[in-house]
Amino acid sequence: MASFAELVLSTSRCTCPCRSFTRKPLNIPPLSGQRLVGDTKPLFRSGLGRISVKRRFLTAVARAESDQLGDDDNSKGIDRIHDLQNVEDKQKKASQLKKRVIFGIGIGLPVGCVVLAGGWVFTVALAASVFIGSREYFELVRSRGIAKGMTPPPRYVSRVCSVICALMPILTLYFGNIDILVTSAAFLVAIALLVQRGSPRFSQLSSTMFGLFYCGYLPCFWVKLRCGLAAPALNTGKLSPFLSLKFSIGRTWPILLGGQAHWTVGLVATLISFSGVIATDTFAFLGGKAFGRTPLTSISPKKTWEGTFVGLVGCIAITILLSKSLSWPQSLFSSIAFGFLNFFGSVFGDLTESMIKRDAGVKDSGSLIPGHGGILDRVDSYIFTGALAYSFIKTSLRLYGV
């Protein structure tokens, strides 16, 4: 039985009088990483993913044949190749989008339940995310792209720092204020770096201190926001013309789950902040697809000024809608300011992580979540937002009243 290669080569010879036959053999470029004889696997793995061996072989034959034809036939062959590649790219993007939506919904529902639960459930879940995210950060620091221009910290220091970062949210819930503990931990880590064997580098110290701040200290503000602001948010005010949900939520919320008193300022503020971050990412993506023309920054070339502006409008609109529904904050100016801070923290956190990945030379911080990347890829927009939201509520809102 003729092999697949012989069948393709035999069909590529044309006896049509309008096309002269040449006896020159086709020079098919070698297909690295493929086995055409005796290979039972229809796919092979390359740097671009899993691609059909048959399609690659047909592409190679078409290219080799088009080199021996005229310009018209050559251009048609190239167009045919590009069409095949475009179809496969579209299918790949559609598959990735479907996977992102499925896993996004699958992650969003449990996260919503954790936020509603609060207390130790929220804190332990945050600590687990912090531990995984800090591990991803220190792996990025040790990557080839960053390690070329600096000396990464030793692995034992990275592991100890990951544990310290994971303990910070738990200590925040227990003590309330961990500034002294964080300072002491950073001092001990700095001593360990300075007395290590070999030649200590400033790059080791700077990357480690930033990791403690970025992966450990900043997420603790979410604990302060969700669990520290225990003032009830649904116990005052009159029914608004916007059909406020505050009475319906308070009256229908099960007593076993805390009743109306469960809806504190911390819970409402956390829900609004989370919704603002999601709105920023969603509206910025849709706006960039529809109107994006001007690049925002070289750090993330796909982000545009037009998409960012749409994200700002969407974030403020969602914040105002939720604030009117939950009657917090009561001032329209405070709602707009709160929405702007959520937007700014989301964009700034996203760009910060993009800068780290760009220096590391990687697309994703990890592969834990299919279609989304690592933990840092999903929570980068939340890292700075919690600190901004908590600071705004504790300082600025007192000037206008809650």
Short mmCIF file of C-alpha atoms in Angstrom, two decimals:
data_model
loop_
_atom_site.label_atom_id
_atom_site.label_comp_id
_atom_site.label_asym_id
_atom_site.label_seq_id
_atom_site.Cartn_x
_atom_site.Cartn_y
_atom_site.Cartn_z
CA MET A 1 0.00 0.00 0.00
CA ALA A 2 1.31 3.39 -0.93
CA SER A 3 2.32 5.61 1.93
CA PHE A 4 0.69 8.94 2.69
CA ALA A 5 3.68 10.86 1.31
CA GLU A 6 3.58 8.93 -2.02
CA LEU A 7 -0.15 9.59 -2.43
CA VAL A 8 0.25 13.31 -1.83
CA LEU A 9 3.23 13.50 -4.26
CA SER A 10 1.36 11.55 -6.93
CA THR A 11 -1.67 13.81 -6.76
CA SER A 12 0.51 16.90 -6.93
CA ARG A 13 1.58 16.06 -10.53
CA CYS A 14 -0.76 17.66 -13.03
CA THR A 15 -1.20 16.35 -16.65
CA CYS A 16 -3.25 19.33 -17.68
CA PRO A 17 -1.97 20.83 -20.99
CA CYS A 18 -2.21 24.33 -19.54
CA ARG A 19 0.42 23.50 -17.02
CA SER A 20 3.78 22.12 -18.06
CA PHE A 21 5.03 19.07 -16.22
CA THR A 22 8.45 19.16 -14.71
CA ARG A 23 10.48 16.15 -13.72
CA LYS A 24 12.30 18.02 -11.01
CA PRO A 25 11.63 16.42 -7.65
CA LEU A 26 9.86 18.46 -4.99
CA ASN A 27 12.20 19.61 -2.26
CA ILE A 28 10.09 19.18 0.83
CA PRO A 29 11.56 20.87 3.89
CA PRO A 30 12.27 18.54 6.78
CA LEU A 31 9.52 18.33 9.36
CA SER A 32 11.26 18.36 12.70
CA GLY A 33 9.64 16.46 15.52
CA GLN A 34 7.40 14.38 13.19
CA ARG A 35 7.31 10.70 12.22
CA LEU A 36 5.31 9.92 9.08
CA VAL A 37 5.89 6.17 9.08
CA GLY A 38 4.75 4.01 11.95
CA ASP A 39 3.52 7.00 13.99
CA THR A 40 0.12 6.29 15.44
CA LYS A 41 -0.24 9.72 17.02
CA PRO A 42 -2.06 12.15 14.70
CA LEU A 43 -0.63 15.13 16.51
CA PHE A 44 2.75 16.32 17.66
CA ARG A 45 3.72 18.96 20.16
CA SER A 46 5.62 22.04 19.09
CA GLY A 47 6.20 25.51 20.48
CA LEU A 48 2.82 26.61 19.05
CA GLY A 49 0.82 23.77 20.53
CA ARG A 50 -0.70 20.60 19.09
CA ILE A 51 -0.85 20.82 15.28
CA SER A 52 -1.89 18.16 12.79
CA VAL A 53 1.00 16.30 11.15
CA LYS A 54 -1.08 15.85 8.01
CA ARG A 55 -1.72 19.58 7.78
CA ARG A 56 1.95 20.42 8.24
CA PHE A 57 2.94 17.89 5.59
CA LEU A 58 0.39 19.25 3.12
CA THR A 59 1.63 22.77 3.82
CA ALA A 60 5.23 21.71 3.16
CA VAL A 61 4.22 20.02 -0.12
CA ALA A 62 2.27 23.09 -1.23
CA ARG A 63 5.18 25.38 -0.49
CA ALA A 64 7.66 23.13 -2.31
CA GLU A 65 5.35 22.83 -5.32
CA SER A 66 4.61 26.54 -5.46
CA ASP A 67 8.34 27.29 -5.69
CA GLN A 68 8.42 25.55 -9.13
CA LEU A 69 5.31 27.32 -10.53
CA GLY A 70 4.61 30.76 -11.87
CA ASP A 71 3.92 33.84 -9.80
CA ASP A 72 0.12 33.50 -10.07
CA ASP A 73 0.07 29.90 -8.89
CA ASN A 74 2.64 30.74 -6.24
CA SER A 75 0.48 33.52 -4.80
CA LYS A 76 -2.57 31.23 -4.83
CA GLY A 77 -0.65 28.58 -2.91
CA ILE A 78 0.50 31.11 -0.35
CA ASP A 79 -3.04 32.43 0.04
CA ARG A 80 -4.30 28.88 0.56
CA ILE A 81 -1.70 28.32 3.26
CA HIS A 82 -2.62 31.58 5.00
CA ASP A 83 -6.31 30.67 4.89
CA LEU A 84 -5.59 27.35 6.60
CA GLN A 85 -3.54 29.09 9.27
CA ASN A 86 -6.21 31.75 9.86
CA VAL A 87 -8.91 29.10 10.26
CA GLU A 88 -6.82 27.21 12.79
CA ASP A 89 -5.99 30.41 14.69
CA LYS A 90 -9.68 31.33 14.91
CA GLN A 91 -10.57 27.86 16.17
CA LYS A 92 -7.82 28.05 18.75
CA LYS A 93 -8.96 31.48 19.99
CA ALA A 94 -12.57 30.32 20.18
CA SER A 95 -11.53 27.29 22.21
CA GLN A 96 -9.47 29.45 24.57
CA LEU A 97 -12.34 31.93 25.03
CA LYS A 98 -14.77 29.11 25.82
CA LYS A 99 -12.35 27.66 28.33
CA ARG A 100 -11.83 31.08 29.96
CA VAL A 101 -15.58 31.63 30.32
CA ILE A 102 -16.22 28.18 31.81
CA PHE A 103 -13.40 28.37 34.34
CA GLY A 104 -14.17 32.04 35.05
CA ILE A 105 -17.72 31.18 36.09
CA GLY A 106 -16.50 28.12 37.98
CA ILE A 107 -14.09 30.28 39.97
CA GLY A 108 -16.39 33.28 40.42
CA LEU A 109 -19.19 31.45 42.20
CA PRO A 110 -17.01 29.94 44.97
CA VAL A 111 -15.21 33.27 45.40
CA GLY A 112 -18.57 35.00 45.88
CA CYS A 113 -19.54 32.48 48.55
CA VAL A 114 -16.20 32.99 50.32
CA VAL A 115 -16.66 36.77 50.33
CA LEU A 116 -20.18 36.41 51.77
CA ALA A 117 -18.91 34.05 54.46
CA GLY A 118 -16.15 36.38 55.64
CA GLY A 119 -14.20 35.72 58.83
CA TRP A 120 -11.80 32.78 58.88
CA VAL A 121 -13.22 31.30 55.67
CA PHE A 122 -12.35 34.43 53.73
CA THR A 123 -8.97 34.82 55.44
CA VAL A 124 -7.81 31.22 54.96
CA ALA A 125 -8.86 31.26 51.30
CA LEU A 126 -6.96 34.52 50.83
CA ALA A 127 -3.89 33.08 52.59
CA ALA A 128 -3.90 30.05 50.26
CA SER A 129 -4.08 32.33 47.21
CA VAL A 130 -1.29 34.48 48.61
CA PHE A 131 0.96 31.46 49.12
CA ILE A 132 0.47 30.23 45.53
CA GLY A 133 0.84 33.74 44.14
CA SER A 134 4.07 34.38 46.05
CA ARG A 135 5.50 31.09 44.77
CA GLU A 136 4.69 32.19 41.22
CA TYR A 137 6.31 35.58 41.85
CA PHE A 138 9.60 34.13 43.07
CA GLU A 139 9.63 31.68 40.15
CA LEU A 140 9.28 34.67 37.81
CA VAL A 141 12.20 36.33 39.60
CA ARG A 142 14.27 33.22 38.99
CA SER A 143 13.29 33.01 35.30
CA ARG A 144 15.89 33.41 32.59
CA GLY A 145 14.65 36.80 31.46
CA ILE A 146 15.02 38.49 34.84
CA ALA A 147 17.96 36.38 36.05
CA LYS A 148 20.10 37.63 33.13
CA GLY A 149 20.22 41.12 34.57
CA MET A 150 20.19 40.29 38.28
CA THR A 151 20.95 37.64 40.85
CA PRO A 152 17.78 36.00 42.24
CA PRO A 153 17.49 35.18 45.94
CA PRO A 154 18.32 31.64 47.07
CA ARG A 155 15.52 29.12 46.90
CA TYR A 156 15.32 28.64 50.65
CA VAL A 157 14.79 32.38 51.09
CA SER A 158 12.04 32.35 48.44
CA ARG A 159 10.25 29.49 50.19
CA VAL A 160 10.49 31.15 53.60
CA CYS A 161 9.14 34.39 52.13
CA SER A 162 6.20 32.53 50.58
CA VAL A 163 5.29 31.13 54.00
CA ILE A 164 5.63 34.57 55.61
CA CYS A 165 3.35 36.07 52.96
CA ALA A 166 0.73 33.37 53.57
CA LEU A 167 0.79 34.03 57.33
CA MET A 168 0.26 37.78 56.96
CA PRO A 169 -3.53 37.68 56.27
CA ILE A 170 -4.09 35.26 59.17
CA LEU A 171 -2.09 37.44 61.55
CA THR A 172 -3.98 40.49 60.31
CA LEU A 173 -7.31 38.91 61.25
CA TYR A 174 -5.99 37.86 64.65
CA PHE A 175 -4.00 40.98 65.66
CA GLY A 176 -5.53 43.65 63.46
CA ASN A 177 -2.27 45.50 62.93
CA ILE A 178 0.83 43.62 61.77
CA ASP A 179 3.16 46.49 60.89
CA ILE A 180 5.68 45.53 63.57
CA LEU A 181 5.53 41.83 62.62
CA VAL A 182 6.04 42.59 58.93
CA THR A 183 8.98 44.89 59.69
CA SER A 184 10.59 42.25 61.92
CA ALA A 185 10.14 39.54 59.28
CA ALA A 186 11.64 41.75 56.57
CA PHE A 187 14.60 42.52 58.84
CA LEU A 188 15.28 38.82 59.48
CA VAL A 189 15.05 38.01 55.76
CA ALA A 190 17.49 40.83 54.97
CA ILE A 191 19.95 39.44 57.54
CA ALA A 192 19.67 35.97 55.99
CA LEU A 193 20.52 37.43 52.58
CA LEU A 194 23.46 39.43 53.87
CA VAL A 195 25.11 36.51 55.72
CA GLN A 196 24.59 33.93 52.98
CA ARG A 197 27.54 32.16 51.42
CA GLY A 198 29.02 33.73 48.34
CA SER A 199 28.60 37.35 47.35
CA PRO A 200 25.27 38.95 48.38
CA ARG A 201 23.66 41.20 45.78
CA PHE A 202 21.39 44.20 46.11
CA SER A 203 19.09 42.69 43.47
CA GLN A 204 18.41 39.79 45.85
CA LEU A 205 17.43 42.17 48.62
CA SER A 206 15.26 44.41 46.43
CA SER A 207 13.35 41.59 44.74
CA THR A 208 12.74 39.86 48.09
CA MET A 209 11.51 42.99 49.87
CA PHE A 210 9.22 43.84 46.98
CA GLY A 211 7.88 40.28 47.04
CA LEU A 212 6.97 40.59 50.74
CA PHE A 213 5.23 43.88 50.07
CA TYR A 214 3.54 42.92 46.79
CA CYS A 215 2.48 39.35 47.56
CA GLY A 216 2.03 39.52 51.34
CA TYR A 217 1.41 42.96 52.81
CA LEU A 218 -0.93 44.44 50.17
CA PRO A 219 -3.44 41.54 50.16
CA CYS A 220 -3.85 41.98 53.93
CA PHE A 221 -5.92 45.11 53.27
CA TRP A 222 -8.68 42.88 51.93
CA VAL A 223 -8.88 41.26 55.38
CA LYS A 224 -9.04 44.71 56.98
CA LEU A 225 -11.72 45.77 54.51
CA ARG A 226 -13.93 42.66 54.66
CA CYS A 227 -13.51 41.69 58.31
CA GLY A 228 -12.42 44.92 59.99
CA LEU A 229 -15.23 47.30 58.98
CA ALA A 230 -18.03 45.73 61.00
CA ALA A 231 -20.45 48.70 61.05
CA PRO A 232 -23.88 47.68 59.69
CA ALA A 233 -24.59 49.08 56.24
CA LEU A 234 -28.28 48.18 55.80
CA ASN A 235 -29.92 49.51 58.96
CA THR A 236 -30.65 53.15 58.15
CA GLY A 237 -32.17 55.29 55.45
CA LYS A 238 -35.45 55.44 53.58
CA LEU A 239 -36.53 53.49 50.54
CA SER A 240 -35.04 55.16 47.48
CA PRO A 241 -36.75 55.68 44.12
CA PHE A 242 -34.21 53.22 42.69
CA LEU A 243 -36.06 50.36 44.48
CA SER A 244 -33.30 49.88 46.99
CA LEU A 245 -32.45 46.29 47.85
CA LYS A 246 -31.28 46.99 51.34
CA PHE A 247 -34.54 46.05 53.09
CA SER A 248 -35.22 43.02 50.92
CA ILE A 249 -31.70 41.68 51.42
CA GLY A 250 -31.75 42.34 55.16
CA ARG A 251 -35.14 40.78 55.74
CA THR A 252 -34.65 37.72 53.57
CA TRP A 253 -31.06 36.94 54.62
CA PRO A 254 -31.17 33.83 56.87
CA ILE A 255 -30.74 34.43 60.58
CA LEU A 256 -28.46 31.39 60.78
CA LEU A 257 -26.08 33.24 58.43
CA GLY A 258 -26.09 36.42 60.48
CA GLY A 259 -29.34 38.06 59.43
CA GLN A 260 -29.44 41.74 58.51
CA ALA A 261 -26.43 42.49 60.73
CA HIS A 262 -24.31 40.31 58.45
CA TRP A 263 -24.40 43.04 55.78
CA THR A 264 -21.66 45.27 57.14
CA VAL A 265 -19.81 48.13 55.50
CA GLY A 266 -16.89 45.76 54.93
CA LEU A 267 -19.01 43.21 53.07
CA VAL A 268 -20.76 45.80 50.89
CA ALA A 269 -17.49 47.61 50.13
CA THR A 270 -15.78 44.32 49.22
CA LEU A 271 -18.61 43.30 46.90
CA ILE A 272 -18.58 46.71 45.19
CA SER A 273 -14.79 46.63 44.81
CA PHE A 274 -14.80 43.12 43.37
CA SER A 275 -17.60 44.07 40.98
CA GLY A 276 -15.72 47.22 39.97
CA VAL A 277 -12.59 45.26 39.11
CA ILE A 278 -14.58 42.75 37.07
CA ALA A 279 -16.39 45.59 35.29
CA THR A 280 -13.09 47.31 34.52
CA ASP A 281 -11.58 44.19 32.93
CA THR A 282 -14.76 43.30 31.02
CA PHE A 283 -15.61 46.74 29.65
CA ALA A 284 -11.96 47.50 28.84
CA PHE A 285 -11.72 44.27 26.86
CA LEU A 286 -14.94 44.91 24.95
CA GLY A 287 -14.11 48.57 24.38
CA GLY A 288 -10.63 47.73 23.14
CA LYS A 289 -12.05 45.19 20.69
CA ALA A 290 -14.62 47.67 19.36
CA PHE A 291 -12.80 51.03 19.47
CA GLY A 292 -9.17 50.31 20.35
CA ARG A 293 -6.73 52.30 18.22
CA THR A 294 -4.18 54.05 20.46
CA PRO A 295 -1.81 51.81 22.51
CA LEU A 296 -1.85 52.58 26.21
CA THR A 297 1.73 51.54 27.03
CA SER A 298 4.50 49.38 25.68
CA ILE A 299 4.26 47.17 28.78
CA SER A 300 1.02 45.65 27.47
CA PRO A 301 0.68 46.38 23.73
CA LYS A 302 -2.88 45.01 23.49
CA LYS A 303 -4.26 47.60 25.93
CA THR A 304 -5.53 50.82 24.38
CA TRP A 305 -6.58 54.24 25.65
CA GLU A 306 -10.04 53.76 24.17
CA GLY A 307 -10.55 50.43 25.94
CA THR A 308 -9.24 51.89 29.20
CA PHE A 309 -11.70 54.78 29.01
CA VAL A 310 -14.59 52.38 28.40
CA GLY A 311 -13.38 50.37 31.40
CA LEU A 312 -13.43 53.53 33.54
CA VAL A 313 -16.98 54.37 32.50
CA GLY A 314 -18.13 50.80 33.11
CA CYS A 315 -16.51 50.62 36.55
CA ILE A 316 -18.04 53.93 37.72
CA ALA A 317 -21.46 52.94 36.33
CA ILE A 318 -21.44 49.59 38.16
CA THR A 319 -20.27 51.26 41.37
CA ILE A 320 -23.06 53.85 41.25
CA LEU A 321 -25.66 51.18 40.47
CA LEU A 322 -24.58 48.98 43.38
CA SER A 323 -24.25 51.92 45.77
CA LYS A 324 -27.82 53.00 44.98
CA SER A 325 -29.07 49.45 45.41
CA LEU A 326 -27.26 48.88 48.71
CA SER A 327 -27.46 52.51 49.94
CA TRP A 328 -23.72 52.65 50.53
CA PRO A 329 -22.01 55.00 50.07
CA GLN A 330 -24.93 57.39 50.17
CA SER A 331 -23.21 60.31 48.45
CA LEU A 332 -23.05 60.27 44.64
CA PHE A 333 -19.66 61.98 44.75
CA SER A 334 -18.34 59.28 47.11
CA SER A 335 -19.64 56.56 44.77
CA ILE A 336 -17.89 58.12 41.77
CA ALA A 337 -14.65 58.54 43.73
CA PHE A 338 -14.85 54.96 45.02
CA GLY A 339 -15.40 53.67 41.48
CA PHE A 340 -12.45 55.66 40.17
CA LEU A 341 -10.15 54.24 42.86
CA ASN A 342 -11.27 50.70 42.06
CA PHE A 343 -10.57 51.36 38.38
CA PHE A 344 -7.15 52.87 39.07
CA GLY A 345 -6.12 50.04 41.39
CA SER A 346 -7.26 47.45 38.82
CA VAL A 347 -5.33 48.98 35.91
CA PHE A 348 -2.21 49.71 37.97
CA GLY A 349 -2.10 46.17 39.36
CA ASP A 350 -2.59 44.67 35.91
CA LEU A 351 0.22 46.74 34.40
CA THR A 352 2.56 45.96 37.31
CA GLU A 353 2.20 42.23 36.82
CA SER A 354 2.52 42.66 33.04
CA MET A 355 5.83 44.45 33.59
CA ILE A 356 7.12 41.58 35.74
CA LYS A 357 6.09 38.99 33.15
CA ARG A 358 7.55 41.06 30.33
CA ASP A 359 10.95 41.18 32.04
CA ALA A 360 10.69 37.47 32.79
CA GLY A 361 9.91 36.73 29.13
CA VAL A 362 6.77 34.70 29.84
CA LYS A 363 3.11 35.07 28.86
CA ASP A 364 1.54 33.70 32.05
CA SER A 365 2.75 33.57 35.63
CA GLY A 366 1.75 29.90 35.85
CA SER A 367 -0.56 27.22 34.50
CA LEU A 368 -2.75 26.47 37.51
CA ILE A 369 -6.01 27.70 35.96
CA PRO A 370 -6.68 26.41 32.40
CA GLY A 371 -7.29 29.26 29.98
CA HIS A 372 -6.34 31.89 32.58
CA GLY A 373 -2.75 31.14 33.56
CA GLY A 374 -1.61 31.35 37.16
CA ILE A 375 -3.04 32.87 40.32
CA LEU A 376 -1.20 36.15 39.76
CA ASP A 377 -2.76 36.45 36.31
CA ARG A 378 -6.22 36.40 37.93
CA VAL A 379 -5.63 38.48 41.07
CA ASP A 380 -3.19 41.09 39.77
CA SER A 381 -6.00 43.66 39.44
CA TYR A 382 -7.01 43.12 43.09
CA ILE A 383 -3.62 43.50 44.76
CA PHE A 384 -3.55 47.31 44.96
CA THR A 385 -7.34 47.77 44.91
CA GLY A 386 -7.88 46.49 48.46
CA ALA A 387 -5.40 48.97 49.93
CA LEU A 388 -6.93 51.90 48.01
CA ALA A 389 -10.50 50.94 48.96
CA TYR A 390 -9.69 50.51 52.65
CA SER A 391 -7.73 53.77 52.84
CA PHE A 392 -10.53 55.65 51.07
CA ILE A 393 -13.18 54.39 53.50
CA LYS A 394 -11.10 55.02 56.61
CA THR A 395 -10.04 58.54 55.62
CA SER A 396 -11.97 60.24 52.83
CA LEU A 397 -15.48 58.98 53.57
CA ARG A 398 -15.32 60.45 57.07
CA LEU A 399 -15.19 63.89 55.49
CA TYR A 400 -18.54 63.35 53.78
CA GLY A 401 -20.22 60.89 56.13
CA VAL A 402 -21.12 57.25 55.62
#
